[in-house]
Coordinates of C-alpha atoms in Angstrom, one line a residue:
Chain I
M129 CA -26.3 115.1 -43.1
T130 CA -29.2 117.5 -41.5
I131 CA -30.6 114.4 -39.9
Y132 CA -28.5 113.6 -38.0
L133 CA -27.7 116.9 -36.8
E134 CA -31.3 117.1 -35.5
L135 CA -31.3 113.4 -33.8
F136 CA -28.7 114.3 -32.4
W137 CA -29.6 117.9 -30.7
S138 CA -32.7 117.0 -29.4
F139 CA -31.7 113.2 -28.0
L140 CA -29.2 115.5 -25.8
Q141 CA -31.3 118.6 -24.6
V142 CA -33.0 114.7 -23.6
G143 CA -30.4 113.7 -22.0
M144 CA -29.5 117.3 -20.3
F145 CA -33.2 118.5 -18.8
S146 CA -33.9 114.4 -17.5
I147 CA -33.2 114.2 -13.7
G148 CA -34.5 111.7 -11.1
G149 CA -34.6 109.0 -14.4
G150 CA -36.9 106.9 -16.6
Y151 CA -40.6 108.7 -15.5
A152 CA -38.8 112.1 -16.0
A153 CA -37.3 111.5 -19.2
M154 CA -40.4 110.1 -21.4
P155 CA -42.8 113.5 -20.8
L156 CA -39.1 115.0 -22.9
I157 CA -38.9 113.0 -25.6
Q158 CA -42.4 112.6 -25.9
S159 CA -42.0 116.5 -26.8
Q160 CA -38.9 116.6 -28.8
V161 CA -40.3 112.8 -30.8
V162 CA -43.9 113.8 -31.5
S163 CA -44.8 117.1 -31.1
R164 CA -41.6 119.1 -31.9
H165 CA -40.2 116.4 -35.1
E166 CA -43.0 113.8 -35.7
W167 CA -41.0 111.4 -36.1
L168 CA -43.5 109.2 -34.5
T169 CA -47.3 109.5 -34.4
M170 CA -48.7 109.1 -30.3
S171 CA -49.6 104.8 -31.2
E172 CA -45.7 104.4 -32.2
F173 CA -44.7 106.7 -28.9
T174 CA -47.1 104.6 -26.8
D175 CA -45.7 101.4 -28.1
L176 CA -42.2 103.0 -28.0
I177 CA -42.8 102.7 -23.8
T178 CA -44.1 99.4 -23.5
I179 CA -41.2 98.1 -25.3
A180 CA -38.4 100.5 -23.2
E181 CA -40.3 98.6 -20.0
M182 CA -40.0 95.0 -21.3
T183 CA -37.3 95.6 -22.2
P184 CA -33.1 96.1 -20.2
G185 CA -31.1 99.4 -20.0
P186 CA -32.9 103.3 -20.1
I187 CA -35.9 104.1 -20.9
A188 CA -34.5 107.5 -23.1
V189 CA -31.4 105.1 -24.3
N190 CA -33.6 102.4 -25.6
S191 CA -36.1 105.1 -26.9
A192 CA -32.9 107.0 -28.7
T193 CA -32.7 103.6 -30.3
F194 CA -35.9 103.5 -31.4
V195 CA -36.8 106.6 -33.0
G196 CA -32.3 107.2 -34.5
I197 CA -33.0 103.8 -36.3
R198 CA -36.5 103.8 -37.7
I199 CA -35.0 107.8 -38.5
A200 CA -31.9 107.5 -39.7
G201 CA -30.6 103.4 -39.8
F202 CA -28.2 102.4 -37.6
P203 CA -25.9 105.4 -37.5
G204 CA -29.0 107.3 -36.2
A205 CA -29.6 105.2 -34.0
V206 CA -25.5 105.9 -33.0
T207 CA -26.2 109.8 -33.1
A208 CA -28.9 109.5 -31.4
T209 CA -27.6 107.9 -27.8
F210 CA -25.0 109.8 -28.5
G211 CA -26.2 112.6 -28.2
C212 CA -28.6 111.6 -25.4
I213 CA -25.6 110.6 -23.2
L214 CA -23.2 113.2 -23.6
P215 CA -23.9 115.5 -21.5
S216 CA -24.5 112.5 -18.8
C217 CA -20.3 112.2 -19.2
L218 CA -19.5 115.4 -19.0
I219 CA -21.4 117.0 -16.0
V220 CA -21.4 113.7 -14.2
S221 CA -17.7 113.5 -14.8
L222 CA -17.6 116.5 -13.2
L223 CA -19.3 115.4 -9.7
A224 CA -16.9 112.0 -10.1
F225 CA -13.6 114.7 -9.1
I226 CA -15.4 117.2 -7.2
Y227 CA -17.0 114.0 -5.2
Y228 CA -13.4 112.2 -4.9
R229 CA -11.2 115.5 -4.4
Y230 CA -13.4 117.1 -1.9
K231 CA -14.8 113.6 0.3
K232 CA -12.5 114.3 3.3
L233 CA -14.1 117.7 4.2
S234 CA -16.1 117.7 7.3
A235 CA -18.8 119.2 5.7
L236 CA -19.2 116.9 2.4
Q237 CA -18.9 114.0 4.9
S238 CA -21.4 115.8 7.2
V239 CA -23.6 116.0 3.9
L240 CA -23.2 112.1 2.4
A241 CA -24.1 110.7 6.3
S242 CA -27.5 112.4 5.3
L243 CA -27.9 111.2 2.0
R244 CA -27.0 107.8 2.8
P245 CA -30.1 106.8 4.7
A246 CA -31.8 108.5 2.3
V247 CA -30.8 106.7 -1.1
V248 CA -31.7 103.7 1.5
A249 CA -35.0 104.4 1.5
L250 CA -35.6 105.9 -1.8
I251 CA -34.4 102.1 -3.1
A252 CA -36.1 100.7 -0.7
S253 CA -39.5 102.6 -1.7
A254 CA -38.4 101.2 -5.7
G255 CA -38.7 98.1 -4.5
L256 CA -41.8 97.9 -2.5
S257 CA -43.6 100.0 -5.6
I258 CA -42.6 97.0 -7.6
L259 CA -43.9 94.4 -5.1
R260 CA -46.9 95.7 -5.0
T261 CA -46.7 95.5 -9.2
V262 CA -46.0 91.6 -9.0
A263 CA -48.7 91.2 -5.2
F264 CA -51.4 93.3 -6.9
G265 CA -51.1 93.3 -10.8
G266 CA -51.7 97.0 -11.3
E267 CA -55.3 96.8 -9.1
K268 CA -56.1 97.9 -6.2
M269 CA -54.5 96.1 -3.0
A270 CA -57.8 94.1 -2.0
L271 CA -57.2 89.9 -0.6
E272 CA -59.0 89.1 -4.0
N273 CA -56.7 91.2 -6.1
I274 CA -53.2 89.1 -5.0
N275 CA -51.7 86.8 -7.2
W276 CA -50.6 84.3 -5.1
I277 CA -48.0 83.4 -7.7
G278 CA -45.9 86.6 -8.2
L279 CA -46.3 86.4 -4.4
F280 CA -44.8 82.8 -4.6
L281 CA -42.2 83.5 -6.8
F282 CA -41.5 86.7 -4.5
V283 CA -40.7 85.1 -1.2
A284 CA -39.2 82.1 -3.2
A285 CA -36.6 84.5 -4.8
F286 CA -36.4 87.0 -1.6
L287 CA -35.0 83.5 0.2
L288 CA -32.6 82.1 -2.8
L289 CA -31.0 85.7 -2.0
R290 CA -31.4 86.1 1.4
K291 CA -30.4 83.0 3.0
L292 CA -28.1 80.8 0.2
K293 CA -26.8 83.6 -1.0
W294 CA -27.7 82.3 -5.1
N295 CA -26.6 85.3 -7.8
P296 CA -29.5 88.0 -8.2
I297 CA -29.0 87.7 -12.2
L298 CA -30.0 83.4 -12.2
V299 CA -32.4 84.2 -9.1
M300 CA -34.3 86.4 -11.3
S301 CA -33.8 84.3 -14.5
L302 CA -35.7 81.5 -12.7
C303 CA -38.2 83.6 -11.9
G304 CA -38.7 83.8 -15.5
V305 CA -38.9 80.7 -17.0
A306 CA -41.2 79.7 -13.9
G307 CA -43.1 82.0 -13.7
L308 CA -44.2 81.0 -17.5
L309 CA -44.5 77.1 -17.0
I310 CA -46.1 78.3 -13.4
N311 CA -49.0 80.1 -15.7
L312 CA -49.3 78.0 -18.1
A313 CA -49.7 74.8 -16.8
V314 CA -52.3 76.5 -14.5
T315 CA -54.0 77.5 -17.4
A316 CA -53.7 73.8 -18.3
L317 CA -55.8 72.9 -16.2
Chain P
M241 CA -7.8 111.1 -5.6
E242 CA -9.0 107.8 -5.1
I243 CA -9.7 107.1 -8.9
T244 CA -7.1 103.8 -9.8
A245 CA -6.2 104.2 -13.6
S246 CA -5.7 100.8 -13.7
R247 CA -5.8 98.7 -17.4
K248 CA -5.8 95.0 -15.4
N249 CA -9.2 95.7 -14.6
L250 CA -11.1 97.3 -17.6
P251 CA -12.0 93.7 -19.2
K252 CA -13.7 92.7 -16.5
L253 CA -15.2 95.9 -16.3
F254 CA -16.7 95.6 -20.1
F255 CA -18.2 92.5 -19.1
S256 CA -19.6 92.7 -15.6
T257 CA -21.2 95.8 -17.0
L258 CA -22.8 94.7 -19.6
Y259 CA -23.7 91.8 -18.1
I260 CA -25.8 93.9 -15.4
S261 CA -27.1 96.0 -18.3
A262 CA -28.0 93.3 -20.6
F263 CA -30.4 91.6 -17.3
T264 CA -31.8 94.3 -15.5
F265 CA -35.3 95.4 -16.9
G266 CA -37.0 98.1 -14.9
G267 CA -35.3 101.2 -13.6
G268 CA -31.8 102.5 -12.4
F269 CA -32.8 101.6 -9.3
V270 CA -32.8 98.4 -10.2
I271 CA -29.1 98.7 -12.1
I272 CA -28.2 100.2 -8.9
T273 CA -29.0 97.2 -6.8
F274 CA -27.3 94.3 -9.6
M275 CA -23.8 97.0 -9.7
K276 CA -23.9 97.2 -5.4
K277 CA -24.3 93.6 -5.4
K278 CA -21.8 92.6 -8.2
F279 CA -18.7 96.0 -6.5
V280 CA -19.5 95.7 -3.7
D281 CA -20.2 92.6 -2.5
E282 CA -18.7 90.0 -5.3
L283 CA -15.5 92.3 -6.5
H284 CA -15.1 94.6 -3.9
W285 CA -13.5 97.6 -5.8
I286 CA -15.7 99.9 -4.0
D287 CA -17.0 99.9 -0.4
E288 CA -20.9 100.5 0.6
E289 CA -21.1 103.1 1.6
E290 CA -19.3 105.2 -1.7
M291 CA -21.5 103.2 -3.3
L292 CA -24.6 104.5 -1.5
D293 CA -23.1 108.5 -2.5
L294 CA -22.2 107.5 -5.9
T295 CA -26.0 106.6 -5.9
A296 CA -27.3 110.2 -4.1
L297 CA -24.4 112.0 -7.4
A298 CA -26.3 109.4 -9.6
Q299 CA -30.5 109.8 -9.2
S300 CA -29.4 114.3 -9.3
S301 CA -27.6 114.3 -12.3
P302 CA -29.3 115.2 -15.6
G303 CA -29.5 111.3 -17.7
A304 CA -30.3 107.6 -16.8
I305 CA -29.9 106.6 -13.5
A306 CA -27.8 103.6 -15.3
V307 CA -25.3 106.2 -16.8
N308 CA -24.9 107.8 -14.4
A309 CA -23.8 105.4 -12.5
A310 CA -21.5 103.1 -14.9
I311 CA -19.5 106.6 -15.2
L312 CA -19.3 107.4 -11.6
V313 CA -17.9 103.2 -11.3
G314 CA -16.6 103.3 -14.3
W315 CA -13.9 106.1 -13.1
R316 CA -13.3 104.7 -9.9
V317 CA -12.3 101.6 -11.0
G318 CA -10.4 102.6 -14.0
G319 CA -10.3 106.5 -14.5
F320 CA -10.9 107.9 -17.9
P321 CA -10.6 104.3 -20.0
G322 CA -12.2 102.6 -16.8
M323 CA -15.6 105.8 -17.5
L324 CA -15.2 105.1 -21.2
T325 CA -15.4 101.2 -21.0
A326 CA -18.4 101.5 -17.9
V327 CA -20.7 103.4 -20.5
L328 CA -19.9 101.7 -23.3
G329 CA -21.1 98.0 -21.5
T330 CA -23.8 99.6 -20.3
I331 CA -25.6 101.0 -23.8
I332 CA -24.5 98.1 -25.8
P333 CA -27.2 95.8 -24.4
P334 CA -30.3 98.4 -25.1
M335 CA -28.9 99.2 -28.5
A336 CA -28.8 96.2 -29.9
I337 CA -31.4 94.6 -27.9
L338 CA -33.6 98.2 -29.4
S339 CA -31.9 97.6 -33.6
L340 CA -33.1 93.9 -33.6
I341 CA -36.8 94.3 -31.4
S342 CA -37.7 97.5 -34.0
F343 CA -37.6 95.5 -36.3
F344 CA -40.7 93.3 -35.1
Y345 CA -42.0 95.4 -32.5
T346 CA -45.8 94.5 -32.2
A347 CA -44.7 90.8 -32.6
F348 CA -42.8 91.5 -29.8
A349 CA -45.1 93.5 -26.9
T350 CA -48.1 91.0 -28.0
N351 CA -46.9 88.1 -27.7
L352 CA -48.4 86.0 -24.4
Y353 CA -44.6 84.1 -23.8
V354 CA -42.9 86.9 -23.4
A355 CA -45.2 88.9 -21.4
L356 CA -45.0 85.7 -18.7
V357 CA -41.9 85.6 -18.8
L358 CA -41.3 88.9 -18.1
K359 CA -44.2 89.3 -15.2
G360 CA -42.1 86.2 -13.6
M361 CA -39.1 88.6 -13.7
Q362 CA -40.4 91.2 -11.9
A363 CA -40.9 88.9 -9.0
G364 CA -37.7 88.2 -9.1
V365 CA -36.2 91.9 -9.7
A366 CA -38.7 93.4 -6.4
A367 CA -36.6 89.9 -4.6
V368 CA -33.1 91.1 -5.4
I369 CA -34.0 94.3 -4.6
L370 CA -34.7 94.7 -1.3
D371 CA -32.5 91.9 -0.3
V372 CA -30.2 94.6 -1.6
V373 CA -32.6 97.4 1.2
C374 CA -32.3 94.2 4.2
G375 CA -28.2 94.7 3.9
L376 CA -28.0 98.7 4.2
G377 CA -30.6 98.7 5.7
G378 CA -29.9 97.0 9.0
N379 CA -26.3 99.3 8.2
V380 CA -27.9 102.4 8.9
I381 CA -29.7 101.1 12.7
K382 CA -26.8 99.9 13.7
L383 CA -25.4 103.4 13.7
H384 CA -27.3 103.6 16.7
K385 CA -27.9 107.4 15.7
P386 CA -31.5 108.1 15.5
V387 CA -31.0 111.4 13.1
Y388 CA -30.4 108.9 10.8
L389 CA -33.1 106.2 11.5
V390 CA -35.4 109.9 11.5
I391 CA -34.0 110.7 8.0
M392 CA -34.7 106.8 6.3
A393 CA -37.7 106.4 8.2
A394 CA -39.3 109.9 6.6
A395 CA -37.1 110.0 3.0
F396 CA -39.2 106.3 2.7
A397 CA -42.3 108.4 4.1
A398 CA -42.2 111.1 1.3
T399 CA -41.0 109.6 -1.2
F400 CA -43.2 106.0 -1.6
F401 CA -46.6 108.1 0.3
L402 CA -46.3 111.3 -0.6
K403 CA -44.6 110.5 -3.7
I404 CA -42.7 113.6 -3.4
N405 CA -40.0 113.9 -6.6
V406 CA -36.7 112.2 -5.1
I407 CA -35.0 115.2 -6.2
Y408 CA -36.7 117.1 -3.4
I409 CA -35.8 114.1 -1.1
I410 CA -32.2 114.0 -2.4
I411 CA -31.7 118.5 -1.3
A412 CA -33.8 118.3 1.7
A413 CA -31.1 114.5 2.7
A414 CA -28.7 117.5 1.9
V415 CA -29.8 120.2 3.6
M416 CA -30.5 117.8 7.3
G417 CA -26.4 117.4 6.8
I418 CA -25.7 120.8 6.5
I419 CA -27.7 121.6 9.8
L420 CA -26.2 118.3 11.8
E421 CA -22.6 119.7 10.6
I422 CA -23.7 123.6 11.8
L423 CA -24.8 122.1 15.1
N424 CA -21.9 119.9 15.6
R425 CA -19.5 122.7 15.3
K426 CA -21.5 124.5 17.7
G427 CA -21.1 121.8 20.5
G428 CA -18.2 121.9 19.1
K429 CA -16.5 125.0 20.5
R430 CA -19.1 124.8 23.7
S431 CA -17.6 122.0 25.2

């Protein structure tokens, strides 16, 4: 029983104190899972982060599931994930209530109107960071490092979305398949 | 309160969040872009400005952005049951996938074909996000208020080039809003 409480409590802290998305959660998860409880070795933790980045879903939820399963099976995974999302459920619900209650106030209107362009900028930055990784494969931004296949896929996908309004998940899946086939074809030649 | 507690949308909400969560690789902003496409452009459950407000709230609250966004969208679409529905839809795919992978993780992480597919998908993700950004940025420009363009440009430089923590950027933009409101009121009195 104590193991479930420990898992719950550890991931509750991860959920409570990670503000600003996945990368903010990483050091917290590491301190709970590797340093404090020794549930994973450092090399297992690195594998976990790699997997979390390669699979859908938030890093915190991915880690809670992975660690929970290894420590206490499927019930462990559920306990850890529940702990990890509980603070969000409480705090964000409260914020939702405040937002919808006071949205009409002119002061809040003004704050929100200034936040919106900032949020657009944050999304743009996230998108361009991914594009940079795609176009230069994580290397320096120089002509010889350009990944032409990635760049081609990006341009094709962008046109399909922008001009032809294709479904985004379809476009993304097609990019995955096309990436595999083009790379295999290039290696075969 | 605009929170509508209608139950008829719950199945659709569940399958939408499940579908989005199962296919969105990468950080919280990726999932928010897909939610915008689904709930704003396709289903028209939420309007665009509201979605940006919810994004700011999701980003500045503790926890995973994807889960926070699901909580907000869930409340908006279906009240408390809606919130539970959206959260479940969002966490089931990563839980199921990670449970599977935890049993044979080294084989998965080193597989060449898996890596190539994921790399191709990254190009698609970048395209989806920047497509949405073009629409949103265009709407900010259409407001014809230079101050919002300055906020957008400054926020972009701060996060992309200076790597300033997004929390500070959000706080700064909120402070800017308060200053604008104060200036507005003063101006109103004078005229």
